[in-house]
Structure formats: C-alpha cells, structure tokens
Coordinates of C-alpha atoms in Angstrom, one line a residue:
X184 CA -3.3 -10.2 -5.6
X185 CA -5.8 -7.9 -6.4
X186 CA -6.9 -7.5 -10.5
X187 CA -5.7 -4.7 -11.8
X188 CA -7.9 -2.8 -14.8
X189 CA -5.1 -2.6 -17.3
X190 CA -5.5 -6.7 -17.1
X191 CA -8.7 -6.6 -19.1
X192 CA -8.7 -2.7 -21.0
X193 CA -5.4 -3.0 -22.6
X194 CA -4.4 -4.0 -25.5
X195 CA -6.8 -6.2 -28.0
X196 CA -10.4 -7.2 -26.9
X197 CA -11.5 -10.5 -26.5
X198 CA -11.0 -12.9 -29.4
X199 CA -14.9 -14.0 -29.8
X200 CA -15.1 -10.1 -30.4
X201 CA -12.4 -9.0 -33.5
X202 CA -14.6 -10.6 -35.9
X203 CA -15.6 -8.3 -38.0
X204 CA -14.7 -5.8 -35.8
X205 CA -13.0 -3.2 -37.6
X206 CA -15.4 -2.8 -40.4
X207 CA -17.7 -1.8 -38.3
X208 CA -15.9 0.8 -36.1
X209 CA -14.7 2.7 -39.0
X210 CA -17.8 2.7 -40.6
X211 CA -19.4 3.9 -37.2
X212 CA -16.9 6.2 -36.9
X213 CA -17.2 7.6 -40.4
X214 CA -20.4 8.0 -39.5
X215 CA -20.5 9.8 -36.2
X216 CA -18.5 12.3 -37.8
X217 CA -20.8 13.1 -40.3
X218 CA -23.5 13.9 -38.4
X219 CA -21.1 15.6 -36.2
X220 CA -19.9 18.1 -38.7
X221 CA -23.0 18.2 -40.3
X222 CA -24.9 19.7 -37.2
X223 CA -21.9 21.9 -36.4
X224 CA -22.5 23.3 -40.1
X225 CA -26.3 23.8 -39.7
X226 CA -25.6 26.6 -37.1
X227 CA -23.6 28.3 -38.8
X228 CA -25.7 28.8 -42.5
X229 CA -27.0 31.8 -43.3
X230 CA -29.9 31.0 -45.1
X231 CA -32.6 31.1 -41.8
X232 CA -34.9 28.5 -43.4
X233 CA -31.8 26.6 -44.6
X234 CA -30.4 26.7 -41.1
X235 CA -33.7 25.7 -39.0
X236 CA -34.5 22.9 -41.5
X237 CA -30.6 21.6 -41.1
X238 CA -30.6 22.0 -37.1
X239 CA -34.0 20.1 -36.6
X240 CA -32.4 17.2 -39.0
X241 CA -29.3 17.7 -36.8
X242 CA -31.2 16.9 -33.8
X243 CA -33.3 14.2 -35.2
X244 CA -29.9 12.0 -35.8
X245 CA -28.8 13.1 -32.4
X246 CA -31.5 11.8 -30.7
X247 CA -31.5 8.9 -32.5
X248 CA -27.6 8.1 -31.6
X249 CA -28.5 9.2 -28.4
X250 CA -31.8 6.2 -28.5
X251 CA -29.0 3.9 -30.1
X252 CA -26.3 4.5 -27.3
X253 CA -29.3 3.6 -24.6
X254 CA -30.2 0.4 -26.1
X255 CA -26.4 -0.6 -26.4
X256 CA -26.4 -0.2 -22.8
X257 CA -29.5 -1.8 -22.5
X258 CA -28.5 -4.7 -24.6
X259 CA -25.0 -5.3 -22.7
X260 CA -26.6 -5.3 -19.5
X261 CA -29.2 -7.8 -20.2
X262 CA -26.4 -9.7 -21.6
X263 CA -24.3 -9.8 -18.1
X264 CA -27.6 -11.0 -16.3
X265 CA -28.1 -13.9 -18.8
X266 CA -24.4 -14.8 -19.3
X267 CA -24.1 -15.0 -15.5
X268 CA -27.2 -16.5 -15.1
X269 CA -26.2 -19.6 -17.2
X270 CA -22.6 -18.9 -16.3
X271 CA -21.6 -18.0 -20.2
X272 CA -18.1 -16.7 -20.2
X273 CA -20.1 -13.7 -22.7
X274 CA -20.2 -12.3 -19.0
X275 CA -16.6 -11.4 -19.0
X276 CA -16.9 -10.1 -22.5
X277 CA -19.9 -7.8 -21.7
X278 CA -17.9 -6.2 -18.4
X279 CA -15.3 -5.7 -20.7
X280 CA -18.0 -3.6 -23.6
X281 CA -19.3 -1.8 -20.6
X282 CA -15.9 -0.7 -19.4
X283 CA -14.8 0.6 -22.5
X284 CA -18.1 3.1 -22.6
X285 CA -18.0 3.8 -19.2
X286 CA -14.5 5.3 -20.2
X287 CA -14.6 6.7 -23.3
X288 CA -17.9 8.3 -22.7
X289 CA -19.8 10.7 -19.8
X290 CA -23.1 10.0 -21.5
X291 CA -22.5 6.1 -21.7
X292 CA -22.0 6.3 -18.1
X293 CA -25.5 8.2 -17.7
X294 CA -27.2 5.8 -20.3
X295 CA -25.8 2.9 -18.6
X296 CA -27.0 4.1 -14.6
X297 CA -30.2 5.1 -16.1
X298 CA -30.7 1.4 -17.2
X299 CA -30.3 0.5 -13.8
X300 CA -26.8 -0.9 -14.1
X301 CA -25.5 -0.6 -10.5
X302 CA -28.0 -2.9 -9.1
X303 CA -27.8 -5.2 -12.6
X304 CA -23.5 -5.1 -11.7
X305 CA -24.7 -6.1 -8.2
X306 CA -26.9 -9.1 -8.5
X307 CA -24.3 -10.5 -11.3
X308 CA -21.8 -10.1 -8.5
X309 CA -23.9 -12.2 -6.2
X310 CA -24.6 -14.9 -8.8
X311 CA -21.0 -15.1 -10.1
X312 CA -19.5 -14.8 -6.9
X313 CA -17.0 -18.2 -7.5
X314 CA -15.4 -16.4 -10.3
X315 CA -12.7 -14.1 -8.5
X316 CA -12.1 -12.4 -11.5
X317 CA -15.3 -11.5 -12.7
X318 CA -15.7 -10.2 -9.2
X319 CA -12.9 -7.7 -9.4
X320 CA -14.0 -7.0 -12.9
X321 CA -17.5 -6.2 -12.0
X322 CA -16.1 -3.9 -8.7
X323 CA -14.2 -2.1 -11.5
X324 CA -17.1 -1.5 -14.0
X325 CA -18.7 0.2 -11.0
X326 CA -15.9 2.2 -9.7
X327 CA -15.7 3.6 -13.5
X328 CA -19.2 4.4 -13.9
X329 CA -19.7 6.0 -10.4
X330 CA -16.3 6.4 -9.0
X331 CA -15.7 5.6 -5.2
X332 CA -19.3 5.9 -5.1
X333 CA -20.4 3.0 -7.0
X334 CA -18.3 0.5 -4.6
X335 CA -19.7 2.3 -1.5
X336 CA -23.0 1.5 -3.0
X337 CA -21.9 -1.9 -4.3
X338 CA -20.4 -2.2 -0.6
X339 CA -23.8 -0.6 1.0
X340 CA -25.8 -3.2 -0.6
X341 CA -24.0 -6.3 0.6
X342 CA -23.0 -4.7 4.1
X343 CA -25.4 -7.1 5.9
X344 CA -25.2 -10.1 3.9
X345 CA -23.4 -13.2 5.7
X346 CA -23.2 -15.4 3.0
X347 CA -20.3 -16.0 0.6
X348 CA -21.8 -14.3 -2.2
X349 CA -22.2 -10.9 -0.4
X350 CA -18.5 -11.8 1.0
X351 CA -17.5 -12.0 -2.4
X352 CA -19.0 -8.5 -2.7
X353 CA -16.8 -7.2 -0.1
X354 CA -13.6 -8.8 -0.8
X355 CA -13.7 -7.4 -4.2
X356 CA -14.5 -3.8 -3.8
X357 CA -11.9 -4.3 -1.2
X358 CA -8.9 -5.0 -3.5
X359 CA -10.2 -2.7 -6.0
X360 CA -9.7 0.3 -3.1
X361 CA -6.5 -1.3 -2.7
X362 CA -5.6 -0.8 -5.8
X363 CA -6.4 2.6 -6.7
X364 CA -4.7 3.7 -3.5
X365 CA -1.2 2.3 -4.4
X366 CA 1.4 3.0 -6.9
X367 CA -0.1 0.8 -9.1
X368 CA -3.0 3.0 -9.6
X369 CA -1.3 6.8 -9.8
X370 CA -2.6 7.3 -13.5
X371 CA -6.1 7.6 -12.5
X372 CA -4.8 11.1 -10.6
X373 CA -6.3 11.9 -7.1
X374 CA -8.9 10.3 -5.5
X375 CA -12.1 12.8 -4.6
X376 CA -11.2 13.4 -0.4
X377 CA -15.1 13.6 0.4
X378 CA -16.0 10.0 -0.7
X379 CA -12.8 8.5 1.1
X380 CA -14.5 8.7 4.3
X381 CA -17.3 7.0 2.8
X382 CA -15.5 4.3 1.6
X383 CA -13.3 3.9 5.0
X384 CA -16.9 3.8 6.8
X385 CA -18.0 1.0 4.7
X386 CA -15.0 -1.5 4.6
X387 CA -14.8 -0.7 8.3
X388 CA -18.5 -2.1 8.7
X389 CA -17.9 -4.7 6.0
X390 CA -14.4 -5.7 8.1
X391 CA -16.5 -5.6 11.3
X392 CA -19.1 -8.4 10.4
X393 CA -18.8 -11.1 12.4
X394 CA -19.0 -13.8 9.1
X395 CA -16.1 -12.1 7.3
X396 CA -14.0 -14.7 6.1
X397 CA -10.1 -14.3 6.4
X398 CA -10.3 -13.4 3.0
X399 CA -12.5 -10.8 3.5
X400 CA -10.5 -9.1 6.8
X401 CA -7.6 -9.3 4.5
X402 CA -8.5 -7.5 1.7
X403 CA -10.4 -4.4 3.6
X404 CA -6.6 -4.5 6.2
X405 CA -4.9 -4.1 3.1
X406 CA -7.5 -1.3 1.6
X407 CA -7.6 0.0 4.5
X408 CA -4.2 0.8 5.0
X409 CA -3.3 2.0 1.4
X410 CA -5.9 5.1 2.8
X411 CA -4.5 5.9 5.6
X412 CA -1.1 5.8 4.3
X413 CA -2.7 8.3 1.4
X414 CA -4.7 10.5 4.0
X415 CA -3.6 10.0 7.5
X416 CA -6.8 11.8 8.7
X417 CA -8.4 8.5 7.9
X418 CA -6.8 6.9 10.5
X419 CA -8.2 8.9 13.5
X420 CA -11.9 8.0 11.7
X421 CA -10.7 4.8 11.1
X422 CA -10.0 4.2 14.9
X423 CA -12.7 6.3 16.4
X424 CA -15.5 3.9 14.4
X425 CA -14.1 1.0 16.5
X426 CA -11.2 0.0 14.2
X427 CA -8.5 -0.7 17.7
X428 CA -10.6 -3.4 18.2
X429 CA -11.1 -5.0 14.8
X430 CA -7.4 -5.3 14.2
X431 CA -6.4 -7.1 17.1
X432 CA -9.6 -9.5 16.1
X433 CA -8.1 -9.3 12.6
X434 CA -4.2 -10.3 13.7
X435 CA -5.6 -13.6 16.2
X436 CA -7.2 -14.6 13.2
X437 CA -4.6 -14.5 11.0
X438 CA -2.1 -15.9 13.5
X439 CA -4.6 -18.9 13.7
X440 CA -3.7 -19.4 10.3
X441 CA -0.6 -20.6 10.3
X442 CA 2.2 -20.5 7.5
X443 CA -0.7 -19.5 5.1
X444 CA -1.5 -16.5 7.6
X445 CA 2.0 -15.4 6.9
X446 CA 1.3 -12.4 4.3
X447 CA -1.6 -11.7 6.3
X448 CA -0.2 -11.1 9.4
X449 CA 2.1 -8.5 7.8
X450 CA -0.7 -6.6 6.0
X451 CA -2.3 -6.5 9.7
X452 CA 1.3 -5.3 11.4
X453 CA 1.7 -2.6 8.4
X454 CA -1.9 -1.1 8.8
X455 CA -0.8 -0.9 12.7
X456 CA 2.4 0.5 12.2
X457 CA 0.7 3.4 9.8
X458 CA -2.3 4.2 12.5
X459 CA 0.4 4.5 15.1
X460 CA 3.3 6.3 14.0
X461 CA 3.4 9.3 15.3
X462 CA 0.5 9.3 17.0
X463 CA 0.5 8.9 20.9
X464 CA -3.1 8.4 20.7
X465 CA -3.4 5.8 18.2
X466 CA -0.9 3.9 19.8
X467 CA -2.4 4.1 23.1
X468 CA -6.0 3.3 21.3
X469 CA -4.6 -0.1 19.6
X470 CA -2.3 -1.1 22.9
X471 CA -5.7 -1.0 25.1
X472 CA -7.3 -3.4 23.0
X473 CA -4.2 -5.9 23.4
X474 CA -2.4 -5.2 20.2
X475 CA 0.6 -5.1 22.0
X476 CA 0.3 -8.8 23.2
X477 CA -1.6 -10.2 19.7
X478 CA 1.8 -8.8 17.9
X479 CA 4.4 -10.7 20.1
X480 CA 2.1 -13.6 19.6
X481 CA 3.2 -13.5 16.3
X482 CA 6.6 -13.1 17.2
X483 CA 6.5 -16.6 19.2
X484 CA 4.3 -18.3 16.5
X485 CA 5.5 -16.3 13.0
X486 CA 7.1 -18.1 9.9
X487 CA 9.4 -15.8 8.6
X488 CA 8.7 -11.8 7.3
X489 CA 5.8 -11.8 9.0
X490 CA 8.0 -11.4 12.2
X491 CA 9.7 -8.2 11.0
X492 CA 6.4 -6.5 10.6
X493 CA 5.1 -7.3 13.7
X494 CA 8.5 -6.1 15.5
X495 CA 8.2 -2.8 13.9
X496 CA 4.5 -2.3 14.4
X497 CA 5.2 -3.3 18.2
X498 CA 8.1 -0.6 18.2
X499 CA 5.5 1.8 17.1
X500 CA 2.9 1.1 19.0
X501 CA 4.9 0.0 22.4
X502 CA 8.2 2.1 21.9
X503 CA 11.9 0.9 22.8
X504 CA 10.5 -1.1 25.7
X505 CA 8.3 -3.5 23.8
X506 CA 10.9 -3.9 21.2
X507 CA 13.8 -5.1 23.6
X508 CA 11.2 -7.3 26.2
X509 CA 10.5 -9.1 22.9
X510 CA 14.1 -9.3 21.9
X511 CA 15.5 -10.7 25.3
X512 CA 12.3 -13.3 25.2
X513 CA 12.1 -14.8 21.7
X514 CA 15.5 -13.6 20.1
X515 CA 17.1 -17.0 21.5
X516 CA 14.5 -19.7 20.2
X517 CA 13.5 -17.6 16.6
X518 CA 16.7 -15.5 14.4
X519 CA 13.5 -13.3 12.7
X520 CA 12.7 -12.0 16.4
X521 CA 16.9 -10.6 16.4
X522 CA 16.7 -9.3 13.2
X523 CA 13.2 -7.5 13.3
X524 CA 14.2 -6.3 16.4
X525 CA 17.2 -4.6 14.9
X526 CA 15.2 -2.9 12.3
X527 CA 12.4 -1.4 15.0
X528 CA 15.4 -0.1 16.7
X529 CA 16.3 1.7 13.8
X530 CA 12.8 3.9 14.1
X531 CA 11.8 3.6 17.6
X532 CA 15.4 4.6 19.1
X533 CA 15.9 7.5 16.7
X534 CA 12.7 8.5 18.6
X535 CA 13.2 7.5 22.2
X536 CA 12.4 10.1 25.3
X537 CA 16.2 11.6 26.3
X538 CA 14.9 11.2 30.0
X539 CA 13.5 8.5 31.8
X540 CA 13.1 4.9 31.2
X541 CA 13.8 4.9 27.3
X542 CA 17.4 6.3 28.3
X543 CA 17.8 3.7 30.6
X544 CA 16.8 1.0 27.8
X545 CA 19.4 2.3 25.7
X546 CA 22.5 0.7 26.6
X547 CA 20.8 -2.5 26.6
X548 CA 19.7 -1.4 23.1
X549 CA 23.2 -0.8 21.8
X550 CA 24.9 -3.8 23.4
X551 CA 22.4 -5.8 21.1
X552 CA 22.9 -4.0 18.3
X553 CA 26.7 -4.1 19.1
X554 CA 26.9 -8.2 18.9
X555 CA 24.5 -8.3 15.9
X556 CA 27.3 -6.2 14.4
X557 CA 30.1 -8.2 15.6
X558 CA 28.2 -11.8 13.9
X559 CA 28.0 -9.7 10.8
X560 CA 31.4 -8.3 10.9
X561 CA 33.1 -12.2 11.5
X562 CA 30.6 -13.1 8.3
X563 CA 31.4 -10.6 6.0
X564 CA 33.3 -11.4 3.1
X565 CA 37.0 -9.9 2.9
X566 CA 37.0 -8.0 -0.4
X567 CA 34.8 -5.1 1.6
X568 CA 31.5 -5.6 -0.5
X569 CA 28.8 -4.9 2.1
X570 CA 25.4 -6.8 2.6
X571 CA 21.8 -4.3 2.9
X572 CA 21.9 -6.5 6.8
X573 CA 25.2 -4.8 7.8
X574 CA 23.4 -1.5 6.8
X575 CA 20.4 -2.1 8.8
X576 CA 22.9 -3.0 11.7
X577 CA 24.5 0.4 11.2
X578 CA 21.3 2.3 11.0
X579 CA 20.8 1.0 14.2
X580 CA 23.7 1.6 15.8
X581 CA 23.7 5.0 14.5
X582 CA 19.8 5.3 15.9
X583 CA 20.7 4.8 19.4
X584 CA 24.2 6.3 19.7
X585 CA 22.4 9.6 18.2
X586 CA 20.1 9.4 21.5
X587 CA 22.4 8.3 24.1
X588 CA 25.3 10.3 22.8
X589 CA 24.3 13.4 24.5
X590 CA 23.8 12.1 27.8
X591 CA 27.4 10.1 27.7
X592 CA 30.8 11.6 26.7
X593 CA 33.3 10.2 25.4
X594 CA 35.3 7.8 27.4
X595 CA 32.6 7.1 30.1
X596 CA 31.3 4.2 29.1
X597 CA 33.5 1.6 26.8
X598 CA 30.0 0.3 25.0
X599 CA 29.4 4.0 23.3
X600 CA 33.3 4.4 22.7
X601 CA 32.7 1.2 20.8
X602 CA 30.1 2.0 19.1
X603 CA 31.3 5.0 17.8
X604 CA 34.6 3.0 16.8
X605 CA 32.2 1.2 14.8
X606 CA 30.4 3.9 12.6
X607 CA 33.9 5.4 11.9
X608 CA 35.2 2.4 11.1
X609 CA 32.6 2.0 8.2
X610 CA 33.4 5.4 7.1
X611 CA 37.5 4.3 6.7
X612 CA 36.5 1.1 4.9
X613 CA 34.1 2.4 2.3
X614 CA 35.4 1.2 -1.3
X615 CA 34.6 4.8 -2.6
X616 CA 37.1 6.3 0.0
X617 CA 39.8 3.7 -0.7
X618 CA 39.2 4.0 -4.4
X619 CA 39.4 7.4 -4.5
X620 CA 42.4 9.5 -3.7
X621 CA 40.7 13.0 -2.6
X622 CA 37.4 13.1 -0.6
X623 CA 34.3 12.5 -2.3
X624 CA 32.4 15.8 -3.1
X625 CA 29.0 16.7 -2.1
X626 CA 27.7 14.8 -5.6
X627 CA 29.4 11.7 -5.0
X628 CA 26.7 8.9 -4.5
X629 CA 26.2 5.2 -4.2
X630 CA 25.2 5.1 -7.6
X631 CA 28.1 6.1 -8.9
X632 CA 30.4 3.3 -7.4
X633 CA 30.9 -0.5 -8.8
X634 CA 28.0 -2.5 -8.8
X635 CA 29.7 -5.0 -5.9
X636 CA 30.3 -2.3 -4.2
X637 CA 27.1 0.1 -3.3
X638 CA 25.7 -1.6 -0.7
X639 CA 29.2 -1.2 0.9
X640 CA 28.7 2.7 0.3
X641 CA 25.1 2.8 1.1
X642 CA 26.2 1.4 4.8
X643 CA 29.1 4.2 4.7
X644 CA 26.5 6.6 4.0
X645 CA 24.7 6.0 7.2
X646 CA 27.1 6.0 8.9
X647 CA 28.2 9.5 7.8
X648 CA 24.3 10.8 8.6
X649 CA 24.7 9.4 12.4
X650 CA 28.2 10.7 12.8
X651 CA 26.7 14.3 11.8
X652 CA 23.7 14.2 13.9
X653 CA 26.2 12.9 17.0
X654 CA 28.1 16.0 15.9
X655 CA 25.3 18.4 16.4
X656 CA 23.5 17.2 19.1
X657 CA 26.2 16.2 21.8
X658 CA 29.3 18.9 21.7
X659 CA 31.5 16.5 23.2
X660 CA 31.4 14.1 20.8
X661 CA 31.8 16.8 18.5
X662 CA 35.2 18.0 19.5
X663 CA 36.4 14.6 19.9
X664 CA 35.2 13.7 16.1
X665 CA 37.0 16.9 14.7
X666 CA 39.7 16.2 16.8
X667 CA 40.2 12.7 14.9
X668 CA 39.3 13.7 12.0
X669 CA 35.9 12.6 11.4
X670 CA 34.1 15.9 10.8
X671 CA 37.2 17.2 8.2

C-alpha cells in the first residue's frame, strides 16, 4: 500500500523534535512579523530621509532572513545525507522539516532546489533504499518541491539503473503517482495535463526494464492505470510507446507468482480493462500481443478475485465470445470462472453487435445466466432480503435480454419468455412494493427502505432499468409489458 503524505505532515512532529519547540516558533514568529510590518511602514512615511533610511534597514533584515532561510535548507539537507549515510533515523525527521517548508513556503522550495536538493533527495534514496518508507517519503519531498516534475527527474535519474537501489527509486515514485491520481489524493486539486505525459513516458520506460522486480511492474501497473482512468488520452500514448506488450509481460509474471500474485494480477486485468474499454483499437493492440490468452491463463491458475478481473478485462478486450469460451472451459473445475463470467456479461452483452456472431452467442449467454439465477433463487433465503450476487445475476440477465429482445418476440423462444418472467418477477417481489400500498413515486429509493431489505430493492431496481430499455427498443415486448402491466 502506497504512503500517503498526510502519514507524516499531519498532526504533531516527531517526538525528538517538540522540545522546546514552541518557544521558539512564537518567538520566530513574533519576530517575522516585525520586520514584516516594519518594512510595510517604511514605504509609506513621509519624511523622504526617514523613509529611505527605514527601507534600506527593511531590506537589510530581509536579506538577512532570506541568508537564514538558505542555510536552514542548507543545514537540513546535509543532515539527510549524513543521517542516511550512517542510517540515523534524524533522516526521517529531516524529510519531514523539508516537507513542511517545501509547503508552507514558494521561496523555501527555491532555497532548497538552489542547494541542490533534488540530486541530495536522490542519492539518499539510493543509499536508504531498504527503508520503504523513507523511500515514499523522499518521492514525496520531491513531488512537493517540484511537482510531477521532480519524480520525472527522480524517475529520469534512475531510468537505467538495474540494481535494487535504483529499483527502489522507481517503485517509490511509482506509488506516489498512484496516489495523487486516486481519491485518496483529490485535495491536492488537478494535476498540471503537460507533465502527465512526462510522467506516463517515464514509468513506461521504468516498467519496461528488463531488471524490474515484480514489485516494481506492480507499482508503475497500478500508477499507470490511475492516469489513464484520469485522462484517457494517456492510454493511446501509453500503448503507442510499446505498453500492449509490457502488460502481457507484466500479467505472466504475476501469474508466476502464485497466491501472492493474486492482487497483482487484478491491478494488471484493471489497467487492461481501462486501455480497452471502448476502444476498438486498444483492444485489438493488447489481443495481438496475446493478452487474450495471458488473461484466461489466469482464469485456469487464479486464487480467487483475481479471476473476476481477468474475466472482465477479457470481456473488454475479446467481447461476448471470449467471455463465454472461457465460461464453457473453466466454469466446471473453478466457481470464480461462473461468477466473473456473469459480471463481464453484465458489460460486454449490454454492448454486443445486434447482427452477427455476438447475436448468435446470446442465447447461450442467457441460458447461463438463467441457471446461475435458478442456484441463486433455490439459495435465497425466504423472508425476500436479496444478496448484491442475485443483483449481479439480474444485471445480467437484463444485459442480454435488452440485446436479444429486439430480434425475438415474445413467445418465440421459451428461454427469453423466461427470462423476462424473471426480471418481472423481481419487480412483484420487491419488499418496497409489498410494503407499500400505492406505487413508489419517482423519489422513492433504496435508501429509503429497511436496512435488510435494500439489496432486495437495489436488484428490483435493475430490473425496472432492463424492463424500460426492453420497452424502448423492441415494440413487441413493449405491448406485451403494458399489456400485463409492467410499464403502468
């Protein structure tokens, strides 16, 4: 799990440093403002000799604060090289000083670049490479004083380095893009666009060396995704730099792994499923450098959730066809096979061709999704709370039925009539419905119903969005569903 900076900003500093503390920041303080309103005066006296006299004093103390603040940085930098050097924990402690100027203070970042500190944060990288933490901690000194610059550089001056100090290097800066990319890191506002490109270029290299430990793939997969799920764009750069290639290399190492390879393998299958989605030609990119075949590898040899990724990254990049070949293979021997395959039906059936072979696939698609429903159904407890499985079985169903409806009417083929039986049937044994005597009004939601009971309305609720998007885009079905009743 990558380090966030609220870890080591927030709250008090470290406990070698309160001593004696506060005396000293109020007094500095104190101080600062002094000087502050004092020069802020000087311009404004009257007296001319008064006022010259006052503004060169003014300037005197600033460029003596300013001569202070420079040999702070000066100071705390040599610190880090010597703490690391010995391997002092001071080292943590002088990150930490560093950070706080670097954030409270534009001209502390300049003082503390002009001293040289990217390459000093750099070398103490290398030397305290074994300390994970200090290594995330360093990657974020550098991101504050330079932004996504300063890891591109920290990046660009370890991009050729094989051993497991520059590695180190790489993995860090990785998780710190991770990071900043995610939820997590939303307070820090948008990322500059220009140097996103830069940074993409660099963990693509840095992902591409052929010493990169698992460690190291993982990280820049999971950074690496985070951007392109941010700025799409960033995929089709991400790809035409050679990236097809280094995630299939990436997802046969991690299924090498084994059970530890688990989160790996989904990071891999969720960075292939964003690159892909939607895009014909990112799909076709991954599938011709075997993606396709690495991902049902990990169908046969997955442990567990690692299989549901894959299934839907193999939906996106292979469509209905995949999805169902690797259902009717593996479905028998591993239950995660069955059930990822039911959610990648969910996406890849919603968005199946209406002509050709996908519309031949489709009845074999509901007929699965039909006895998946009918375990769950024979499972399900009696008191009609619902289970978030039953809903993915619905959005299933309701996924195909939506894209084969049109082509079959009602009572042509018993399998649809089912199916359809089956998404009204959820509808009628809703608890809001029973619970309530008149029909729910535009504002009722899940929410709103017992606890026990919102997953059972959740399910309902998808049901009702297939039934209206049968309704509109197959007539037939339409006037049979007002005829019964369905449509009000």
């Amino acid at each position: 799990r990558p380090l966030s900076s609220s870890q080591h900003l927030q709250g008090d500093p470290p406990v070698a440093m309160c001593k004696g503390l506060s005396d000293a920041e109020v007094r500095t303080r104190a101080a600062g403002f002094a000087a502050a309103e004092f020069s802020a005066a000087a311009a404004k006296v009257g007296n001319e000799e008064l006022r010259e006299a006052a503004s060169q004093l003014a300037l005197q103390g600033l460029t003596a604060l300013e001569g202070h603040g420079v040999r702070c940085a000066q100071f705390l930098l040599g610190t880090l090289q010597s703490a690391v050097s010995l391997g002092a924990s001071a080292k943590h402690d002088a990150v930490w000083m560093l950070q706080r100027m670097a954030l409270k203070s534009e001209s502390a970042k300049a003082w503390i670049m002009q001293a040289g500190g990217a390459e000093v944060i750099h070398k103490a990288l290398l030397v305290g490479y074994a300390d994970e933490k200090f290594g995330q901690e360093g990657a974020w000194l550098a991101y504050y004083l330079d932004g996504l610059r300063g890891l591109a550089d920290l990046l660009c001056r370890s991009r050729t380095g094989g051993s497991s100090d520059h590695l180190a290097v790489r993995v860090a800066v990785a998780w710190v893009v991770f990071e900043l990319v995610t939820e997590e890191r939303k307070e820090l506002g948008p990322q500059p666009k220009a140097e996103s490109a830069s940074v993409l270029a660099v963990l693509l290299e840095a992902m591409g060396h052929e010493s990169t430990s698992h460690q190291a793939q993982w990280a820049c997969v999971a950074a690496l995704d985070a951007m392109v799920k941010c700025e799409p764009r960033l995929g089709s750069l991400f790809l035409e730099g050679g990236g097809a290639k280094l995630i299939v290399r990436a997802l046969r190492s991690a299924i090498g792994m084994g059970y530890e390879g688990e989160e790996f393998r989904r990071a891999v299958s969720f960075l292939v499923t964003s690159l892909s989605d939607g895009s014909a030609p990112a799909a076709n990119a991954l599938v011709n450098e075997g993606a396709a075949e690495a991902l049902r590898e990990v169908c046969r040899q997955g442990t567990g959730r690692d299989i549901d990724a894959a299934m839907w990254a193999l939906g996106s990049v292979g469509g209905l066809g995949c999805v169902l070949e690797a259902m009717t293979e593996q479905s028998s021997n591993s239950p995660w096979v069955f059930r990822g395959g039911i959610i990648a039906l969910s996406s890849c059936a919603w968005s199946a061709n209406s002509e050709g072979e996908d519309l031949q696939r489709l009845p074999q698609a509901l007929l699965l999704v039909l006895e998946c429903l009918t375990q769950e159904d024979a499972a399900a407890p009696s008191d009609g709370t619902g289970s978030r499985w039953l809903t993915e079985c619905i959005t299933a169903l309701g996924s195909v039925l939506v894209s084969i409806a049109p082509h079959v009417p009602p009572g042509s083929r018993a399998d649809v009539d089912r199916g359809m039986e089956a998404l009204l049937k959820r509808l009628q044994d809703t608890p809001v419905l029973r619970s309530t005597p008149t029909r729910p009004g535009p504002g009722t939601s899940a929410a709103a119903a017992p606890e026990e009971h919102v997953e059972a309305n959740v399910t309902a609720e998808k049901a009702s969005e297939a039934i209206g998007r049968i309704a509109s885009a197959a007539p037939e079905w339409r006037h049979a569903l007002r005829s019964c009743g369905a449509l009000g």
